[in-house]
Amino acid sequence: MVLWVFGYGSLIWKAGFRYDERRVGFIKGFRRVFYQGSTDHRGTPDFPGRTVTLEPLRGAICWGVAYKVSGEEDQRIALEHLEIREKQYDMKVYLELYTDLASSTPAINHVMVFSGQEGQPELFGTSITG
């Protein structure tokens, strides 16, 4: 079995795990927003920083990169790394990745995406105090 992981923030340029292939593409129905709070690598508990997350939005697309991780050991290491790195996100979803704006056929099915869910304490939205 192969693992595909979609990055739409810093994962684009810094995966932090071994991968076999890197493919530029987009997901549908979401936009990238700086609504996610971070108290570890972008701030402190008293002054959280902001990182990107996804917001559902009909008709929107979000560009990023998908990483293909094939080996069982590489997948285990990648998932352990991502569970720590992406810990502020409370949701993992599996979506379709597209590479061609003119095509309705996805290039890759079942791409893992980390995101924050509405109502999560670390999801600040447009608040300037969060």
PDB file of C-alpha atoms in Angstrom, residues 7-130:
ATOM      1  CA  GLY A   7       1.041  19.685   2.041  1.00  0.00           C
ATOM      2  CA  TYR A   8      -0.401  23.168   1.631  1.00  0.00           C
ATOM      3  CA  GLY A   9       1.800  25.109   4.091  1.00  0.00           C
ATOM      4  CA  SER A  10       5.381  24.552   5.188  1.00  0.00           C
ATOM      5  CA  LEU A  11       5.183  20.904   4.107  1.00  0.00           C
ATOM      6  CA  ILE A  12       5.480  22.269   0.563  1.00  0.00           C
ATOM      7  CA  TRP A  13       9.154  23.098   1.039  1.00  0.00           C
ATOM      8  CA  LYS A  14      10.061  21.058   4.144  1.00  0.00           C
ATOM      9  CA  ALA A  15       8.577  17.589   4.249  1.00  0.00           C
ATOM     10  CA  GLY A  16      10.864  16.230   6.955  1.00  0.00           C
ATOM     11  CA  PHE A  17      10.456  12.603   5.855  1.00  0.00           C
ATOM     12  CA  ARG A  18      11.615  10.366   3.012  1.00  0.00           C
ATOM     13  CA  TYR A  19       9.378  10.168  -0.022  1.00  0.00           C
ATOM     14  CA  ASP A  20       9.507   8.563  -3.453  1.00  0.00           C
ATOM     15  CA  GLU A  21       7.702  11.198  -5.471  1.00  0.00           C
ATOM     16  CA  ARG A  22       6.606  14.818  -5.109  1.00  0.00           C
ATOM     17  CA  ARG A  23       3.727  16.041  -7.260  1.00  0.00           C
ATOM     18  CA  VAL A  24       2.338  19.582  -7.512  1.00  0.00           C
ATOM     19  CA  GLY A  25      -1.439  19.692  -7.498  1.00  0.00           C
ATOM     20  CA  PHE A  26      -4.563  20.986  -5.824  1.00  0.00           C
ATOM     21  CA  ILE A  27      -7.548  19.870  -3.788  1.00  0.00           C
ATOM     22  CA  LYS A  28     -11.074  21.102  -4.402  1.00  0.00           C
ATOM     23  CA  GLY A  29     -13.565  22.650  -2.001  1.00  0.00           C
ATOM     24  CA  PHE A  30     -11.057  24.270   0.376  1.00  0.00           C
ATOM     25  CA  ARG A  31      -9.058  27.459   0.686  1.00  0.00           C
ATOM     26  CA  ARG A  32      -5.856  28.085   2.653  1.00  0.00           C
ATOM     27  CA  VAL A  33      -6.288  30.487   5.618  1.00  0.00           C
ATOM     28  CA  PHE A  34      -4.064  31.621   8.516  1.00  0.00           C
ATOM     29  CA  TYR A  35      -6.632  30.643  11.163  1.00  0.00           C
ATOM     30  CA  GLN A  36      -4.733  27.894  13.004  1.00  0.00           C
ATOM     31  CA  GLY A  37      -3.073  28.747  16.316  1.00  0.00           C
ATOM     32  CA  SER A  38       0.352  27.394  17.164  1.00  0.00           C
ATOM     33  CA  THR A  39       1.888  27.428  20.637  1.00  0.00           C
ATOM     34  CA  ASP A  40       4.988  25.409  19.876  1.00  0.00           C
ATOM     35  CA  HIS A  41       6.863  26.291  16.694  1.00  0.00           C
ATOM     36  CA  ARG A  42       5.142  29.603  15.869  1.00  0.00           C
ATOM     37  CA  GLY A  43       4.334  31.055  19.271  1.00  0.00           C
ATOM     38  CA  THR A  44       3.824  30.412  22.976  1.00  0.00           C
ATOM     39  CA  PRO A  45       0.778  29.532  25.105  1.00  0.00           C
ATOM     40  CA  ASP A  46       0.468  33.228  26.044  1.00  0.00           C
ATOM     41  CA  PHE A  47       1.042  34.514  22.519  1.00  0.00           C
ATOM     42  CA  PRO A  48       0.114  31.848  19.965  1.00  0.00           C
ATOM     43  CA  GLY A  49       1.342  32.296  16.439  1.00  0.00           C
ATOM     44  CA  ARG A  50      -0.639  31.534  13.320  1.00  0.00           C
ATOM     45  CA  THR A  51      -0.219  28.820  10.765  1.00  0.00           C
ATOM     46  CA  VAL A  52      -2.287  27.821   7.778  1.00  0.00           C
ATOM     47  CA  THR A  53      -5.230  25.489   7.813  1.00  0.00           C
ATOM     48  CA  LEU A  54      -8.018  24.728   5.387  1.00  0.00           C
ATOM     49  CA  GLU A  55     -11.460  26.262   5.327  1.00  0.00           C
ATOM     50  CA  PRO A  56     -14.220  24.559   3.365  1.00  0.00           C
ATOM     51  CA  LEU A  57     -15.391  26.816   0.567  1.00  0.00           C
ATOM     52  CA  ARG A  58     -17.522  25.739  -2.329  1.00  0.00           C
ATOM     53  CA  GLY A  59     -15.772  26.206  -5.658  1.00  0.00           C
ATOM     54  CA  ALA A  60     -12.384  26.948  -4.083  1.00  0.00           C
ATOM     55  CA  ILE A  61      -9.125  25.143  -4.763  1.00  0.00           C
ATOM     56  CA  CYS A  62      -5.941  24.940  -2.715  1.00  0.00           C
ATOM     57  CA  TRP A  63      -2.599  24.327  -4.413  1.00  0.00           C
ATOM     58  CA  GLY A  64       0.177  22.395  -2.717  1.00  0.00           C
ATOM     59  CA  VAL A  65       2.236  19.263  -3.158  1.00  0.00           C
ATOM     60  CA  ALA A  66       1.550  15.583  -2.600  1.00  0.00           C
ATOM     61  CA  TYR A  67       4.265  13.253  -1.360  1.00  0.00           C
ATOM     62  CA  LYS A  68       4.226   9.561  -2.178  1.00  0.00           C
ATOM     63  CA  VAL A  69       5.680   7.351   0.558  1.00  0.00           C
ATOM     64  CA  SER A  70       5.955   3.712  -0.480  1.00  0.00           C
ATOM     65  CA  GLY A  71       8.003   1.617   1.909  1.00  0.00           C
ATOM     66  CA  GLU A  72       6.337   0.298   5.052  1.00  0.00           C
ATOM     67  CA  GLU A  73       9.143   1.577   7.296  1.00  0.00           C
ATOM     68  CA  ASP A  74       9.219   4.952   5.503  1.00  0.00           C
ATOM     69  CA  GLN A  75       5.445   5.241   5.979  1.00  0.00           C
ATOM     70  CA  ARG A  76       5.716   4.487   9.696  1.00  0.00           C
ATOM     71  CA  ILE A  77       8.449   7.101  10.139  1.00  0.00           C
ATOM     72  CA  ALA A  78       6.569   9.683   8.047  1.00  0.00           C
ATOM     73  CA  LEU A  79       3.357   9.194  10.041  1.00  0.00           C
ATOM     74  CA  GLU A  80       5.181   9.433  13.380  1.00  0.00           C
ATOM     75  CA  HIS A  81       6.857  12.640  12.195  1.00  0.00           C
ATOM     76  CA  LEU A  82       3.579  14.119  10.931  1.00  0.00           C
ATOM     77  CA  GLU A  83       1.634  13.244  14.105  1.00  0.00           C
ATOM     78  CA  ILE A  84       4.103  15.376  16.088  1.00  0.00           C
ATOM     79  CA  ARG A  85       4.598  18.132  13.518  1.00  0.00           C
ATOM     80  CA  GLU A  86       0.899  18.535  12.725  1.00  0.00           C
ATOM     81  CA  LYS A  87      -0.359  17.971  16.291  1.00  0.00           C
ATOM     82  CA  GLN A  88      -2.308  21.236  16.422  1.00  0.00           C
ATOM     83  CA  TYR A  89      -4.616  19.934  13.699  1.00  0.00           C
ATOM     84  CA  ASP A  90      -7.437  17.772  15.004  1.00  0.00           C
ATOM     85  CA  MET A  91      -8.625  16.320  11.723  1.00  0.00           C
ATOM     86  CA  LYS A  92      -7.193  14.070   9.025  1.00  0.00           C
ATOM     87  CA  VAL A  93      -9.195  13.751   5.856  1.00  0.00           C
ATOM     88  CA  TYR A  94      -8.596  11.860   2.637  1.00  0.00           C
ATOM     89  CA  LEU A  95      -9.250  13.800  -0.549  1.00  0.00           C
ATOM     90  CA  GLU A  96      -8.616  13.678  -4.274  1.00  0.00           C
ATOM     91  CA  LEU A  97      -5.625  15.494  -5.776  1.00  0.00           C
ATOM     92  CA  TYR A  98      -5.883  17.145  -9.172  1.00  0.00           C
ATOM     93  CA  THR A  99      -3.028  18.346 -11.344  1.00  0.00           C
ATOM     94  CA  ASP A 100      -4.920  19.763 -14.323  1.00  0.00           C
ATOM     95  CA  LEU A 101      -7.439  22.597 -13.972  1.00  0.00           C
ATOM     96  CA  ALA A 102      -9.232  21.462 -17.128  1.00  0.00           C
ATOM     97  CA  SER A 103      -9.712  17.863 -15.958  1.00  0.00           C
ATOM     98  CA  SER A 104     -12.490  16.521 -13.758  1.00  0.00           C
ATOM     99  CA  THR A 105     -10.529  13.310 -13.175  1.00  0.00           C
ATOM    100  CA  PRO A 106      -8.262  13.276 -10.107  1.00  0.00           C
ATOM    101  CA  ALA A 107      -4.596  12.434 -10.576  1.00  0.00           C
ATOM    102  CA  ILE A 108      -4.449  10.721  -7.173  1.00  0.00           C
ATOM    103  CA  ASN A 109      -7.223   9.393  -4.952  1.00  0.00           C
ATOM    104  CA  HIS A 110      -7.069   9.132  -1.163  1.00  0.00           C
ATOM    105  CA  VAL A 111      -4.475  11.808  -0.309  1.00  0.00           C
ATOM    106  CA  MET A 112      -4.114  12.406   3.434  1.00  0.00           C
ATOM    107  CA  VAL A 113      -4.617  16.039   4.524  1.00  0.00           C
ATOM    108  CA  PHE A 114      -4.267  17.542   8.013  1.00  0.00           C
ATOM    109  CA  SER A 115      -6.657  20.359   8.949  1.00  0.00           C
ATOM    110  CA  GLY A 116      -8.261  22.144  11.884  1.00  0.00           C
ATOM    111  CA  GLN A 117     -11.936  21.659  12.589  1.00  0.00           C
ATOM    112  CA  GLU A 118     -14.328  24.488  13.428  1.00  0.00           C
ATOM    113  CA  GLY A 119     -14.857  24.736  17.186  1.00  0.00           C
ATOM    114  CA  GLN A 120     -11.344  23.528  18.011  1.00  0.00           C
ATOM    115  CA  PRO A 121      -9.713  25.834  20.639  1.00  0.00           C
ATOM    116  CA  GLU A 122      -6.622  26.408  18.475  1.00  0.00           C
ATOM    117  CA  LEU A 123      -8.689  27.521  15.501  1.00  0.00           C
ATOM    118  CA  PHE A 124      -8.763  31.328  15.784  1.00  0.00           C
ATOM    119  CA  GLY A 125     -10.480  32.233  12.555  1.00  0.00           C
ATOM    120  CA  THR A 126     -10.378  35.926  11.785  1.00  0.00           C
ATOM    121  CA  SER A 127     -10.008  36.917  15.452  1.00  0.00           C
ATOM    122  CA  ILE A 128      -7.118  39.348  15.966  1.00  0.00           C
ATOM    123  CA  THR A 129      -6.715  38.344  19.622  1.00  0.00           C
ATOM    124  CA  GLY A 130      -6.233  34.633  18.962  1.00  0.00           C
TER     125      GLY A 130
END
